[in-house]
XYZ file of C-alpha atoms in Angstrom:
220
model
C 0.000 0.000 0.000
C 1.121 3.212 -0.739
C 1.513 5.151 2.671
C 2.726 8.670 1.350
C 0.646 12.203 2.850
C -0.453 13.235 -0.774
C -1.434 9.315 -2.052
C -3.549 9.510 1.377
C -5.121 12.825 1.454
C -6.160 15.508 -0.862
C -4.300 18.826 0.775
C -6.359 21.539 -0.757
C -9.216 20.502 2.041
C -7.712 21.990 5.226
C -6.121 24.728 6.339
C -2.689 22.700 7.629
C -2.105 21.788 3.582
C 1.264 23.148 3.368
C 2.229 22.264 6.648
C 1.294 18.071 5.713
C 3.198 18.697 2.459
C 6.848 19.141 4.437
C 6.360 15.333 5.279
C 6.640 12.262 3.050
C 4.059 10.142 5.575
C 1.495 11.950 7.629
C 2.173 10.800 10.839
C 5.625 12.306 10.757
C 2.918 15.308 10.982
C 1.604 14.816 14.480
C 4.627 16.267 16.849
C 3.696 19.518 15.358
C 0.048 20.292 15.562
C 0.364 22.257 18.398
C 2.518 24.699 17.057
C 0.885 24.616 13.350
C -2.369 25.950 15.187
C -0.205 28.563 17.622
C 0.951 29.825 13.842
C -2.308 29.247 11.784
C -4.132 31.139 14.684
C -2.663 34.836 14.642
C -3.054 34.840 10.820
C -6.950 34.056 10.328
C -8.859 37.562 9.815
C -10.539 39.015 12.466
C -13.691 39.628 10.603
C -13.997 35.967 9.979
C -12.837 34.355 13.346
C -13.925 35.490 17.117
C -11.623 34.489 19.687
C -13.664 33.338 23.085
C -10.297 32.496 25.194
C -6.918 32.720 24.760
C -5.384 30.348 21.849
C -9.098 30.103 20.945
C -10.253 30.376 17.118
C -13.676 30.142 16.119
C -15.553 31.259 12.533
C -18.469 33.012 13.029
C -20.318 30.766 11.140
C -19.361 27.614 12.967
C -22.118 26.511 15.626
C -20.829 25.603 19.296
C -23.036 24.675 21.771
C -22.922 26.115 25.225
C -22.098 22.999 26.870
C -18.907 22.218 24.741
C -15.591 22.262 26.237
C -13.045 24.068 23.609
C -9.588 23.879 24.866
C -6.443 25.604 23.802
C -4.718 25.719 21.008
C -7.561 25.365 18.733
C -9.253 26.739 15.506
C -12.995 25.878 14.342
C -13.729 26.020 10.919
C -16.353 27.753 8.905
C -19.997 26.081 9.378
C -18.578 23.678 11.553
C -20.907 22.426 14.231
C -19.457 21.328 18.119
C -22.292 19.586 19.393
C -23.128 19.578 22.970
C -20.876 17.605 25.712
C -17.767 17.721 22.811
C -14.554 17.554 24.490
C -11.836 19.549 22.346
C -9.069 18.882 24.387
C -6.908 21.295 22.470
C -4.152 21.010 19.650
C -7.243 20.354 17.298
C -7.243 22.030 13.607
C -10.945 21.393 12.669
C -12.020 22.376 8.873
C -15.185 23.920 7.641
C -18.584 21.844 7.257
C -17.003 19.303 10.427
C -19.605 17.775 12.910
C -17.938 17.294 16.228
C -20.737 15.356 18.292
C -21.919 14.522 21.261
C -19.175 13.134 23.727
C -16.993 13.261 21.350
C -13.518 14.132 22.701
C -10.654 15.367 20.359
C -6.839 15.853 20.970
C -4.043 16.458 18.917
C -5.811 16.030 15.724
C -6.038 17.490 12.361
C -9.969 16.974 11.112
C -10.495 17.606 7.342
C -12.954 19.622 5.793
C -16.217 17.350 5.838
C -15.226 15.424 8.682
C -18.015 13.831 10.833
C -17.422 12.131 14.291
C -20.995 12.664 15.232
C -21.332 10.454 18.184
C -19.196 8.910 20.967
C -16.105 9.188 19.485
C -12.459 9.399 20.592
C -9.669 10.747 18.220
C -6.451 11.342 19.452
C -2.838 11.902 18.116
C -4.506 11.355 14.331
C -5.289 13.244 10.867
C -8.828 12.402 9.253
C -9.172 12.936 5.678
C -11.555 14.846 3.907
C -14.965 13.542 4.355
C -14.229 10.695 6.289
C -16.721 9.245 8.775
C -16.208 7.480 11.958
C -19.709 5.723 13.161
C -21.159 6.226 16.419
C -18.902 4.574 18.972
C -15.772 3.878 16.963
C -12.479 5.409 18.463
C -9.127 5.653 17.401
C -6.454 3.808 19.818
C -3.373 5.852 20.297
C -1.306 4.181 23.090
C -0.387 0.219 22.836
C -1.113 -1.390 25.920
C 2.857 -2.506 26.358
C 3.939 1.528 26.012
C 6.659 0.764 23.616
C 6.626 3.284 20.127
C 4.145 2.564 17.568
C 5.036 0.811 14.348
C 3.100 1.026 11.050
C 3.005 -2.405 9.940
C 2.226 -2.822 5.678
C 2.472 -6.654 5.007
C 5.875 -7.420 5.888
C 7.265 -3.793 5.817
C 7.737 -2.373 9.169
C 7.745 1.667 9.949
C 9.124 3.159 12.568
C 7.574 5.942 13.436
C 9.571 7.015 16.801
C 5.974 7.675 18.637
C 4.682 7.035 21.398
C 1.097 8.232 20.847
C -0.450 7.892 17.200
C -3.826 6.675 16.588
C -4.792 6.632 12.903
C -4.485 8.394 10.211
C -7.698 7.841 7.589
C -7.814 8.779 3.577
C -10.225 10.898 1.820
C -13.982 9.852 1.977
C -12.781 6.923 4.625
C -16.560 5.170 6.376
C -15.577 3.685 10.035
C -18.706 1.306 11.512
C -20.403 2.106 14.385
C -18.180 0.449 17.482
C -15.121 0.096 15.622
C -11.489 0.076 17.229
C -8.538 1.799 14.990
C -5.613 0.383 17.141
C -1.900 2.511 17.321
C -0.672 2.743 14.105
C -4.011 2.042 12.287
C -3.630 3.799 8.159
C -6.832 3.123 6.116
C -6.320 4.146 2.076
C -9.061 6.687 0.276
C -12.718 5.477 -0.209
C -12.667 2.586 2.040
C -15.405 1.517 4.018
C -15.224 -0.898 7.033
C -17.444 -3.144 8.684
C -18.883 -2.041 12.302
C -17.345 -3.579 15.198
C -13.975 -4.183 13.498
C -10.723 -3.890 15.356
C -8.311 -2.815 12.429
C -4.202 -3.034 12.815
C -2.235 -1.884 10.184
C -2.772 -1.143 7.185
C -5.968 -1.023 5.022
C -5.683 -0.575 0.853
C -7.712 1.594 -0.850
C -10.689 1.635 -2.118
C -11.767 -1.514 -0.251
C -14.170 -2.699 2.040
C -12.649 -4.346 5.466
C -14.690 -6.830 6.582
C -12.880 -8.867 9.725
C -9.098 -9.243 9.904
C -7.690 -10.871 6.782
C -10.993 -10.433 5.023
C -10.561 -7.129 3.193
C -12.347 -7.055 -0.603
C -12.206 -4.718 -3.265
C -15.240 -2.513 -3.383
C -17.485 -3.286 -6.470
């Protein structure tokens, strides 16, 4: 599978584009997100963007309820909506027309343009692609339960990636079932859909449909 940032994602569809470009694989992305936003933020026009707390970006046309919890560094896209109970821990880049839902809790992320994580979800340490989807309950995984640094595993290749903390990292137009698991290291290709309740390792192609481990298809 091929596992480079622009063969993954389509970089016109968020605001972090040329920041994702500096790095052959996206994950190589994540030790910076905090700082991208601490850049990004300062720049957006005033006119556009209030700023409720320090570190704090919002468009004016995004919705956020009252009961949402928007930590620093941040920035809300345009007609974005933060649903009540949404956790945004902070170091979150969220693009225009995103739903952030219900319980959903977000943290060092970068979330697409289009995004939806609509209800129950956890993503942390992880970049969504444009329009992806993750079904009620699913959750990205971003610590293995030994500690020790996460490796991307493709077949037999092996990838470092020096980290700690990564969850996932999903392609354009990517559909997660309702109650899935992404575990650490977890890279799903563009326009792939997988089954709910799946617990996914690795790597998924393409333009595929995942339907248990070692049953992934080609979509028709």
């Amino acid at each position: 599978m091929e596992l480079q940032t622009t063969q993954l994602l389509d970089l016109s569809h968020t605001l972090a584009g040329e920041y994702l470009a500096r790095f052959p694989y996206p994950w190589e992305a994540l030790a910076g997100i905090q700082e991208l936003i601490l850049e990004l933020g300062p720049t957006l026009p005033a006119s556009e963007y209030d700023r409720p707390a320090p570190d704090v970006w919002v468009h004016r046309s995004a919705i956020v309820a009252p009961t949402a919890y928007l930590g620093s560094p941040c920035i809300i896209g345009p007609e974005t909506e933060i649903r009540h109970g949404a956790f945004i821990r902070g170091s979150a880049l969220v693009g225009s027309g995103c739903v952030v839902g219900n319980s959903v809790e977000l943290k060092n992320v970068i979330l697409f343009d289009g995004v939806q994580t609509p209800h129950y979800n956890y993503v942390g340490d992880s970049i969504l692609g444009y329009k992806s989807h993750m079904g009620a309950g699913s959750i990205t995984s971003n610590v293995k339960s030994d500690k020790t640094l996460v490796v991307v595993k493709d077949g037999a290749r092996r990838m470092e990636t020096g980290r700690k903390k990564f969850g996932a990292i999903l392609g354009d137009h990517v559909e997660i079932g309702c109650n899935s698991v992404l575990n650490p290291g977890t890279v799903i290709g563009r326009n792939t859909h997988v089954y709910p309740v799946s617990s996914v390792r690795g790597t998924v192609p393409p333009d595929s449909i995942y339907k248990k481990e070692g049953v992934i298809v080609p979509q028709k």
